[in-house]
Amino acid sequence: AIRLVFATLFVFALSYLFPLVFRLPTNVVIPPELLARTNPKMGELLIALSAGIAAALMLLRRETLAILPGVAISVALIPPLCVSGLLSYAKQYALAWEAFVLYATNLVGIILTAGTVLLLTGFKPRVKDLKLNLRIAAGMTIITFFVALVAVPLSIRTFSDIRDLHDRQVAISVIDDWIGENSVEIRDVEVEDNLLQVFLLVNLPVESLYERRVSSFRAYLSPEMTIDSLKQRLIAVLEKEVDITLKGSFAFWKSTCQ
């Protein structure tokens, strides 16, 4: 346990001190590769459980390379811990905590599955000590409870993301039908629970640049293309209340026809 704590602190400190030594800026845009480690889902827990099983089986087979269990475990543990240190340096403490939770979840998942596999295959202490057996049983029970406790919110978050992905695909189809023949393109659609952000590109003729009133721009779109009509369509298809935010950009074109 002491070695584990020391190793955790060492990796965290190293990832925190590295940008500090090189004086890297803290007000930077966090890349998606780091953000992916701050949103743990059920898939990450399943990977950790699989890594624990693989590591235990490799330890039981003498013909396998001794380095392979360490590689399997490090893939699940090192990245989120390093991300936690980097985000702590960037003063993104909430995201850093999420990354550390992912590390802790992977750690207990590996311990649980590896310990279970070793016990089931007869890997037990040679000394028959009742207190030792009770300590092992208590430790495995606590770890199992912790994994089950963590699995509940991870499952909820995973199913929520799957639902949002489905709603996004449906929303894109509805928005495309709502646009119709208008010179408007869908740039992106973001869905989070009942919140929808729609990014559109509106193509207008160059003459509209001289018409600075919004009503003049509106004249180039069909009268049925309103936010209320889009909202009613989405409510009817998704069967839930939605809150829509439209964000658009304009592209102006000039006809070359004579």
PDB file of C-alpha atoms in Angstrom:
ATOM      1  CA  ALA A   1       0.000   0.000   0.000  1.00  0.00           C
ATOM      2  CA  ILE A   2       2.852   2.389   0.832  1.00  0.00           C
ATOM      3  CA  ARG A   3       4.513   1.710  -2.516  1.00  0.00           C
ATOM      4  CA  LEU A   4       1.242   2.327  -4.286  1.00  0.00           C
ATOM      5  CA  VAL A   5       0.723   5.670  -2.558  1.00  0.00           C
ATOM      6  CA  PHE A   6       4.325   6.674  -3.253  1.00  0.00           C
ATOM      7  CA  ALA A   7       4.035   5.709  -6.924  1.00  0.00           C
ATOM      8  CA  THR A   8       0.765   7.645  -7.250  1.00  0.00           C
ATOM      9  CA  LEU A   9       2.268  10.771  -5.696  1.00  0.00           C
ATOM     10  CA  PHE A  10       5.409  10.446  -7.801  1.00  0.00           C
ATOM     11  CA  VAL A  11       3.549  10.250 -11.129  1.00  0.00           C
ATOM     12  CA  PHE A  12       1.177  13.052 -10.138  1.00  0.00           C
ATOM     13  CA  ALA A  13       4.041  15.304  -9.009  1.00  0.00           C
ATOM     14  CA  LEU A  14       6.042  14.563 -12.146  1.00  0.00           C
ATOM     15  CA  SER A  15       3.153  15.484 -14.438  1.00  0.00           C
ATOM     16  CA  TYR A  16       2.574  18.669 -12.408  1.00  0.00           C
ATOM     17  CA  LEU A  17       6.217  19.751 -12.254  1.00  0.00           C
ATOM     18  CA  PHE A  18       7.024  19.117 -15.921  1.00  0.00           C
ATOM     19  CA  PRO A  19       5.008  22.088 -17.271  1.00  0.00           C
ATOM     20  CA  LEU A  20       6.022  24.113 -14.221  1.00  0.00           C
ATOM     21  CA  VAL A  21       9.739  23.715 -14.961  1.00  0.00           C
ATOM     22  CA  PHE A  22       9.282  24.730 -18.588  1.00  0.00           C
ATOM     23  CA  ARG A  23       6.906  27.547 -17.580  1.00  0.00           C
ATOM     24  CA  LEU A  24       4.156  26.497 -19.908  1.00  0.00           C
ATOM     25  CA  PRO A  25       1.123  28.809 -19.997  1.00  0.00           C
ATOM     26  CA  THR A  26      -1.935  27.830 -17.985  1.00  0.00           C
ATOM     27  CA  ASN A  27      -4.549  29.719 -20.014  1.00  0.00           C
ATOM     28  CA  VAL A  28      -4.535  27.364 -22.978  1.00  0.00           C
ATOM     29  CA  VAL A  29      -7.297  25.440 -24.698  1.00  0.00           C
ATOM     30  CA  ILE A  30      -7.405  21.943 -23.266  1.00  0.00           C
ATOM     31  CA  PRO A  31      -7.026  19.418 -26.117  1.00  0.00           C
ATOM     32  CA  PRO A  32      -9.654  16.706 -26.601  1.00  0.00           C
ATOM     33  CA  GLU A  33      -7.098  14.016 -25.713  1.00  0.00           C
ATOM     34  CA  LEU A  34      -6.959  15.364 -22.153  1.00  0.00           C
ATOM     35  CA  LEU A  35     -10.667  16.063 -21.875  1.00  0.00           C
ATOM     36  CA  ALA A  36     -11.361  12.446 -22.806  1.00  0.00           C
ATOM     37  CA  ARG A  37      -9.788  11.433 -19.478  1.00  0.00           C
ATOM     38  CA  THR A  38     -12.057  13.749 -17.478  1.00  0.00           C
ATOM     39  CA  ASN A  39     -15.362  12.171 -18.457  1.00  0.00           C
ATOM     40  CA  PRO A  40     -15.205   8.599 -17.175  1.00  0.00           C
ATOM     41  CA  LYS A  41     -17.854   6.208 -18.425  1.00  0.00           C
ATOM     42  CA  MET A  42     -18.663   2.539 -18.055  1.00  0.00           C
ATOM     43  CA  GLY A  43     -16.317   1.691 -20.908  1.00  0.00           C
ATOM     44  CA  GLU A  44     -13.281   2.860 -18.920  1.00  0.00           C
ATOM     45  CA  LEU A  45     -14.297   0.673 -15.964  1.00  0.00           C
ATOM     46  CA  LEU A  46     -14.725  -2.351 -18.230  1.00  0.00           C
ATOM     47  CA  ILE A  47     -11.260  -1.747 -19.686  1.00  0.00           C
ATOM     48  CA  ALA A  48      -9.787  -1.652 -16.179  1.00  0.00           C
ATOM     49  CA  LEU A  49     -11.569  -4.863 -15.209  1.00  0.00           C
ATOM     50  CA  SER A  50     -10.282  -6.552 -18.356  1.00  0.00           C
ATOM     51  CA  ALA A  51      -6.757  -5.317 -17.647  1.00  0.00           C
ATOM     52  CA  GLY A  52      -6.911  -6.859 -14.173  1.00  0.00           C
ATOM     53  CA  ILE A  53      -8.022 -10.217 -15.564  1.00  0.00           C
ATOM     54  CA  ALA A  54      -5.329 -10.166 -18.242  1.00  0.00           C
ATOM     55  CA  ALA A  55      -2.637  -9.227 -15.727  1.00  0.00           C
ATOM     56  CA  ALA A  56      -3.623 -12.018 -13.332  1.00  0.00           C
ATOM     57  CA  LEU A  57      -3.707 -14.639 -16.090  1.00  0.00           C
ATOM     58  CA  MET A  58      -0.320 -13.537 -17.371  1.00  0.00           C
ATOM     59  CA  LEU A  59       1.176 -13.832 -13.904  1.00  0.00           C
ATOM     60  CA  LEU A  60      -0.119 -17.393 -13.657  1.00  0.00           C
ATOM     61  CA  ARG A  61       1.433 -18.423 -16.987  1.00  0.00           C
ATOM     62  CA  ARG A  62       5.184 -18.705 -16.732  1.00  0.00           C
ATOM     63  CA  GLU A  63       5.757 -18.684 -20.467  1.00  0.00           C
ATOM     64  CA  THR A  64       4.414 -15.143 -20.832  1.00  0.00           C
ATOM     65  CA  LEU A  65       6.661 -12.140 -20.578  1.00  0.00           C
ATOM     66  CA  ALA A  66       6.865 -10.699 -17.065  1.00  0.00           C
ATOM     67  CA  ILE A  67       6.588  -7.166 -18.434  1.00  0.00           C
ATOM     68  CA  LEU A  68       3.170  -7.660 -20.027  1.00  0.00           C
ATOM     69  CA  PRO A  69       1.070  -7.321 -16.831  1.00  0.00           C
ATOM     70  CA  GLY A  70       2.775  -4.031 -16.053  1.00  0.00           C
ATOM     71  CA  VAL A  71       2.073  -2.760 -19.549  1.00  0.00           C
ATOM     72  CA  ALA A  72      -1.593  -3.745 -19.337  1.00  0.00           C
ATOM     73  CA  ILE A  73      -2.007  -2.009 -15.985  1.00  0.00           C
ATOM     74  CA  SER A  74      -0.051   1.120 -16.900  1.00  0.00           C
ATOM     75  CA  VAL A  75      -2.268   1.721 -19.936  1.00  0.00           C
ATOM     76  CA  ALA A  76      -5.284   2.041 -17.646  1.00  0.00           C
ATOM     77  CA  LEU A  77      -3.600   3.919 -14.777  1.00  0.00           C
ATOM     78  CA  ILE A  78      -0.857   6.252 -16.015  1.00  0.00           C
ATOM     79  CA  PRO A  79      -2.824   8.393 -18.542  1.00  0.00           C
ATOM     80  CA  PRO A  80      -5.607   9.597 -16.190  1.00  0.00           C
ATOM     81  CA  LEU A  81      -3.135  10.236 -13.370  1.00  0.00           C
ATOM     82  CA  CYS A  82      -0.881  12.303 -15.641  1.00  0.00           C
ATOM     83  CA  VAL A  83      -3.890  14.225 -16.932  1.00  0.00           C
ATOM     84  CA  SER A  84      -4.879  14.965 -13.342  1.00  0.00           C
ATOM     85  CA  GLY A  85      -1.463  16.483 -12.665  1.00  0.00           C
ATOM     86  CA  LEU A  86      -1.435  18.515 -15.888  1.00  0.00           C
ATOM     87  CA  LEU A  87      -4.909  19.912 -15.271  1.00  0.00           C
ATOM     88  CA  SER A  88      -3.990  20.772 -11.695  1.00  0.00           C
ATOM     89  CA  TYR A  89      -1.122  22.860 -13.060  1.00  0.00           C
ATOM     90  CA  ALA A  90      -3.594  24.535 -15.438  1.00  0.00           C
ATOM     91  CA  LYS A  91      -5.805  25.290 -12.382  1.00  0.00           C
ATOM     92  CA  GLN A  92      -8.633  23.217 -13.812  1.00  0.00           C
ATOM     93  CA  TYR A  93      -9.250  21.539 -10.471  1.00  0.00           C
ATOM     94  CA  ALA A  94     -12.721  20.194 -11.235  1.00  0.00           C
ATOM     95  CA  LEU A  95     -11.478  18.443 -14.377  1.00  0.00           C
ATOM     96  CA  ALA A  96      -8.354  17.278 -12.536  1.00  0.00           C
ATOM     97  CA  TRP A  97     -10.562  15.645  -9.901  1.00  0.00           C
ATOM     98  CA  GLU A  98     -12.578  13.858 -12.600  1.00  0.00           C
ATOM     99  CA  ALA A  99      -9.362  12.476 -14.081  1.00  0.00           C
ATOM    100  CA  PHE A 100      -8.204  11.330 -10.637  1.00  0.00           C
ATOM    101  CA  VAL A 101     -11.569   9.617 -10.077  1.00  0.00           C
ATOM    102  CA  LEU A 102     -10.993   7.727 -13.316  1.00  0.00           C
ATOM    103  CA  TYR A 103      -7.555   6.680 -12.056  1.00  0.00           C
ATOM    104  CA  ALA A 104      -8.974   5.496  -8.723  1.00  0.00           C
ATOM    105  CA  THR A 105     -11.779   3.641 -10.479  1.00  0.00           C
ATOM    106  CA  ASN A 106      -9.362   1.847 -12.779  1.00  0.00           C
ATOM    107  CA  LEU A 107      -7.107   1.012  -9.850  1.00  0.00           C
ATOM    108  CA  VAL A 108      -9.776  -0.658  -7.729  1.00  0.00           C
ATOM    109  CA  GLY A 109     -11.186  -2.381 -10.807  1.00  0.00           C
ATOM    110  CA  ILE A 110      -7.803  -3.927 -11.589  1.00  0.00           C
ATOM    111  CA  ILE A 111      -7.297  -4.992  -7.973  1.00  0.00           C
ATOM    112  CA  LEU A 112     -10.763  -6.548  -7.825  1.00  0.00           C
ATOM    113  CA  THR A 113     -10.564  -8.621 -10.992  1.00  0.00           C
ATOM    114  CA  ALA A 114      -6.914  -9.585 -10.538  1.00  0.00           C
ATOM    115  CA  GLY A 115      -7.531 -10.657  -6.931  1.00  0.00           C
ATOM    116  CA  THR A 116     -10.650 -12.590  -7.891  1.00  0.00           C
ATOM    117  CA  VAL A 117      -8.870 -14.465 -10.677  1.00  0.00           C
ATOM    118  CA  LEU A 118      -5.942 -15.330  -8.413  1.00  0.00           C
ATOM    119  CA  LEU A 119      -8.251 -16.617  -5.671  1.00  0.00           C
ATOM    120  CA  LEU A 120     -10.348 -18.670  -8.079  1.00  0.00           C
ATOM    121  CA  THR A 121      -7.252 -20.298  -9.551  1.00  0.00           C
ATOM    122  CA  GLY A 122      -6.021 -21.373  -6.119  1.00  0.00           C
ATOM    123  CA  PHE A 123      -3.419 -18.657  -5.606  1.00  0.00           C
ATOM    124  CA  LYS A 124      -3.628 -18.388  -1.805  1.00  0.00           C
ATOM    125  CA  PRO A 125      -1.166 -17.855   1.043  1.00  0.00           C
ATOM    126  CA  ARG A 126       0.545 -21.053   2.133  1.00  0.00           C
ATOM    127  CA  VAL A 127       0.226 -20.114   5.792  1.00  0.00           C
ATOM    128  CA  LYS A 128      -3.211 -20.932   7.175  1.00  0.00           C
ATOM    129  CA  ASP A 129      -3.950 -17.823   9.159  1.00  0.00           C
ATOM    130  CA  LEU A 130      -7.565 -17.035   9.997  1.00  0.00           C
ATOM    131  CA  LYS A 131      -6.852 -13.339  10.542  1.00  0.00           C
ATOM    132  CA  LEU A 132      -5.080 -13.109   7.192  1.00  0.00           C
ATOM    133  CA  ASN A 133      -7.971 -14.796   5.406  1.00  0.00           C
ATOM    134  CA  LEU A 134     -10.429 -12.449   7.099  1.00  0.00           C
ATOM    135  CA  ARG A 135      -8.343  -9.449   6.043  1.00  0.00           C
ATOM    136  CA  ILE A 136      -8.298 -10.681   2.455  1.00  0.00           C
ATOM    137  CA  ALA A 137     -12.058 -11.297   2.499  1.00  0.00           C
ATOM    138  CA  ALA A 138     -12.720  -7.888   4.032  1.00  0.00           C
ATOM    139  CA  GLY A 139     -10.477  -6.155   1.508  1.00  0.00           C
ATOM    140  CA  MET A 140     -12.134  -7.857  -1.445  1.00  0.00           C
ATOM    141  CA  THR A 141     -15.574  -7.022  -0.055  1.00  0.00           C
ATOM    142  CA  ILE A 142     -14.703  -3.337   0.344  1.00  0.00           C
ATOM    143  CA  ILE A 143     -13.240  -3.160  -3.164  1.00  0.00           C
ATOM    144  CA  THR A 144     -16.283  -4.921  -4.633  1.00  0.00           C
ATOM    145  CA  PHE A 145     -18.583  -2.460  -2.877  1.00  0.00           C
ATOM    146  CA  PHE A 146     -16.555   0.479  -4.151  1.00  0.00           C
ATOM    147  CA  VAL A 147     -16.581  -0.793  -7.743  1.00  0.00           C
ATOM    148  CA  ALA A 148     -20.350  -1.366  -7.572  1.00  0.00           C
ATOM    149  CA  LEU A 149     -20.798   2.105  -6.092  1.00  0.00           C
ATOM    150  CA  VAL A 150     -18.770   3.696  -8.894  1.00  0.00           C
ATOM    151  CA  ALA A 151     -20.397   1.593 -11.608  1.00  0.00           C
ATOM    152  CA  VAL A 152     -23.838   3.114 -10.931  1.00  0.00           C
ATOM    153  CA  PRO A 153     -23.033   6.754 -11.886  1.00  0.00           C
ATOM    154  CA  LEU A 154     -20.750   5.591 -14.714  1.00  0.00           C
ATOM    155  CA  SER A 155     -23.591   3.514 -16.160  1.00  0.00           C
ATOM    156  CA  ILE A 156     -26.015   6.415 -15.852  1.00  0.00           C
ATOM    157  CA  ARG A 157     -23.550   8.730 -17.596  1.00  0.00           C
ATOM    158  CA  THR A 158     -22.922   6.186 -20.355  1.00  0.00           C
ATOM    159  CA  PHE A 159     -26.623   5.635 -21.039  1.00  0.00           C
ATOM    160  CA  SER A 160     -27.156   9.404 -21.000  1.00  0.00           C
ATOM    161  CA  ASP A 161     -24.458   9.865 -23.644  1.00  0.00           C
ATOM    162  CA  ILE A 162     -25.994   7.115 -25.770  1.00  0.00           C
ATOM    163  CA  ARG A 163     -29.388   8.818 -25.514  1.00  0.00           C
ATOM    164  CA  ASP A 164     -27.877  12.197 -26.424  1.00  0.00           C
ATOM    165  CA  LEU A 165     -26.158  10.642 -29.442  1.00  0.00           C
ATOM    166  CA  HIS A 166     -29.462   9.163 -30.599  1.00  0.00           C
ATOM    167  CA  ASP A 167     -31.276  12.459 -30.049  1.00  0.00           C
ATOM    168  CA  ARG A 168     -28.563  14.276 -32.010  1.00  0.00           C
ATOM    169  CA  GLN A 169     -29.059  12.061 -35.042  1.00  0.00           C
ATOM    170  CA  VAL A 170     -32.825  12.542 -34.846  1.00  0.00           C
ATOM    171  CA  ALA A 171     -32.434  16.304 -34.379  1.00  0.00           C
ATOM    172  CA  ILE A 172     -30.203  16.600 -37.444  1.00  0.00           C
ATOM    173  CA  SER A 173     -32.850  14.866 -39.545  1.00  0.00           C
ATOM    174  CA  VAL A 174     -35.585  17.139 -38.163  1.00  0.00           C
ATOM    175  CA  ILE A 175     -33.501  20.287 -38.689  1.00  0.00           C
ATOM    176  CA  ASP A 176     -32.657  19.265 -42.245  1.00  0.00           C
ATOM    177  CA  ASP A 177     -36.357  18.830 -42.992  1.00  0.00           C
ATOM    178  CA  TRP A 178     -37.069  22.192 -41.275  1.00  0.00           C
ATOM    179  CA  ILE A 179     -34.502  23.955 -43.492  1.00  0.00           C
ATOM    180  CA  GLY A 180     -36.078  22.573 -46.645  1.00  0.00           C
ATOM    181  CA  GLU A 181     -35.074  24.468 -49.778  1.00  0.00           C
ATOM    182  CA  ASN A 182     -33.569  27.399 -47.904  1.00  0.00           C
ATOM    183  CA  SER A 183     -29.896  28.253 -48.465  1.00  0.00           C
ATOM    184  CA  VAL A 184     -28.892  27.126 -44.990  1.00  0.00           C
ATOM    185  CA  GLU A 185     -26.376  24.450 -43.988  1.00  0.00           C
ATOM    186  CA  ILE A 186     -26.080  22.554 -40.732  1.00  0.00           C
ATOM    187  CA  ARG A 187     -22.608  23.023 -39.285  1.00  0.00           C
ATOM    188  CA  ASP A 188     -23.051  21.159 -36.030  1.00  0.00           C
ATOM    189  CA  VAL A 189     -25.629  20.067 -33.465  1.00  0.00           C
ATOM    190  CA  GLU A 190     -24.803  19.599 -29.779  1.00  0.00           C
ATOM    191  CA  VAL A 191     -27.214  17.782 -27.483  1.00  0.00           C
ATOM    192  CA  GLU A 192     -27.022  17.526 -23.705  1.00  0.00           C
ATOM    193  CA  ASP A 193     -30.176  16.243 -22.020  1.00  0.00           C
ATOM    194  CA  ASN A 194     -32.901  18.725 -23.050  1.00  0.00           C
ATOM    195  CA  LEU A 195     -30.520  21.405 -24.322  1.00  0.00           C
ATOM    196  CA  LEU A 196     -29.828  21.663 -28.045  1.00  0.00           C
ATOM    197  CA  GLN A 197     -27.319  24.000 -29.657  1.00  0.00           C
ATOM    198  CA  VAL A 198     -27.704  24.281 -33.424  1.00  0.00           C
ATOM    199  CA  PHE A 199     -24.948  25.860 -35.521  1.00  0.00           C
ATOM    200  CA  LEU A 200     -26.076  26.986 -38.958  1.00  0.00           C
ATOM    201  CA  LEU A 201     -24.447  28.598 -41.971  1.00  0.00           C
ATOM    202  CA  VAL A 202     -26.802  30.954 -43.810  1.00  0.00           C
ATOM    203  CA  ASN A 203     -25.947  31.646 -47.437  1.00  0.00           C
ATOM    204  CA  LEU A 204     -27.101  35.062 -48.630  1.00  0.00           C
ATOM    205  CA  PRO A 205     -26.557  37.024 -51.832  1.00  0.00           C
ATOM    206  CA  VAL A 206     -23.923  39.728 -51.699  1.00  0.00           C
ATOM    207  CA  GLU A 207     -26.595  42.396 -52.206  1.00  0.00           C
ATOM    208  CA  SER A 208     -27.869  41.714 -48.702  1.00  0.00           C
ATOM    209  CA  LEU A 209     -24.661  43.193 -47.303  1.00  0.00           C
ATOM    210  CA  TYR A 210     -26.108  46.617 -48.027  1.00  0.00           C
ATOM    211  CA  GLU A 211     -29.304  45.768 -46.148  1.00  0.00           C
ATOM    212  CA  ARG A 212     -28.305  46.025 -42.521  1.00  0.00           C
ATOM    213  CA  ARG A 213     -31.704  45.262 -41.071  1.00  0.00           C
ATOM    214  CA  VAL A 214     -32.389  41.775 -39.737  1.00  0.00           C
ATOM    215  CA  SER A 215     -35.783  41.820 -41.418  1.00  0.00           C
ATOM    216  CA  SER A 216     -34.014  42.164 -44.751  1.00  0.00           C
ATOM    217  CA  PHE A 217     -32.003  39.012 -44.094  1.00  0.00           C
ATOM    218  CA  ARG A 218     -35.192  37.281 -42.983  1.00  0.00           C
ATOM    219  CA  ALA A 219     -36.742  37.953 -46.378  1.00  0.00           C
ATOM    220  CA  TYR A 220     -34.373  35.446 -47.967  1.00  0.00           C
ATOM    221  CA  LEU A 221     -35.738  32.625 -45.773  1.00  0.00           C
ATOM    222  CA  SER A 222     -39.120  30.954 -45.942  1.00  0.00           C
ATOM    223  CA  PRO A 223     -41.703  32.189 -43.410  1.00  0.00           C
ATOM    224  CA  GLU A 224     -42.113  28.663 -41.978  1.00  0.00           C
ATOM    225  CA  MET A 225     -38.466  28.630 -40.885  1.00  0.00           C
ATOM    226  CA  THR A 226     -38.870  29.899 -37.305  1.00  0.00           C
ATOM    227  CA  ILE A 227     -37.460  28.772 -33.980  1.00  0.00           C
ATOM    228  CA  ASP A 228     -40.941  28.005 -32.668  1.00  0.00           C
ATOM    229  CA  SER A 229     -41.711  25.711 -35.587  1.00  0.00           C
ATOM    230  CA  LEU A 230     -38.392  23.901 -35.129  1.00  0.00           C
ATOM    231  CA  LYS A 231     -39.036  23.504 -31.417  1.00  0.00           C
ATOM    232  CA  GLN A 232     -42.489  22.037 -32.009  1.00  0.00           C
ATOM    233  CA  ARG A 233     -41.084  19.579 -34.544  1.00  0.00           C
ATOM    234  CA  LEU A 234     -38.359  18.445 -32.152  1.00  0.00           C
ATOM    235  CA  ILE A 235     -40.798  18.052 -29.262  1.00  0.00           C
ATOM    236  CA  ALA A 236     -43.086  15.945 -31.425  1.00  0.00           C
ATOM    237  CA  VAL A 237     -40.296  13.652 -32.621  1.00  0.00           C
ATOM    238  CA  LEU A 238     -38.172  13.416 -29.456  1.00  0.00           C
ATOM    239  CA  GLU A 239     -41.264  13.300 -27.214  1.00  0.00           C
ATOM    240  CA  LYS A 240     -39.741  15.599 -24.603  1.00  0.00           C
ATOM    241  CA  GLU A 241     -39.391  19.293 -23.899  1.00  0.00           C
ATOM    242  CA  VAL A 242     -36.328  20.887 -25.484  1.00  0.00           C
ATOM    243  CA  ASP A 243     -34.521  24.188 -25.124  1.00  0.00           C
ATOM    244  CA  ILE A 244     -33.005  25.330 -28.414  1.00  0.00           C
ATOM    245  CA  THR A 245     -30.175  27.770 -28.989  1.00  0.00           C
ATOM    246  CA  LEU A 246     -29.474  28.809 -32.575  1.00  0.00           C
ATOM    247  CA  LYS A 247     -26.042  30.105 -33.496  1.00  0.00           C
ATOM    248  CA  GLY A 248     -25.469  31.134 -37.084  1.00  0.00           C
ATOM    249  CA  SER A 249     -22.870  32.561 -39.381  1.00  0.00           C
ATOM    250  CA  PHE A 250     -23.400  34.150 -42.778  1.00  0.00           C
ATOM    251  CA  ALA A 251     -21.801  33.473 -46.136  1.00  0.00           C
ATOM    252  CA  PHE A 252     -22.376  35.919 -48.965  1.00  0.00           C
ATOM    253  CA  TRP A 253     -22.217  34.910 -52.608  1.00  0.00           C
ATOM    254  CA  LYS A 254     -22.277  36.861 -55.843  1.00  0.00           C
ATOM    255  CA  SER A 255     -23.983  35.531 -58.909  1.00  0.00           C
ATOM    256  CA  THR A 256     -21.821  35.288 -62.056  1.00  0.00           C
ATOM    257  CA  CYS A 257     -24.766  34.658 -64.368  1.00  0.00           C
ATOM    258  CA  GLN A 258     -25.306  37.297 -67.065  1.00  0.00           C
TER     259      GLN A 258
END
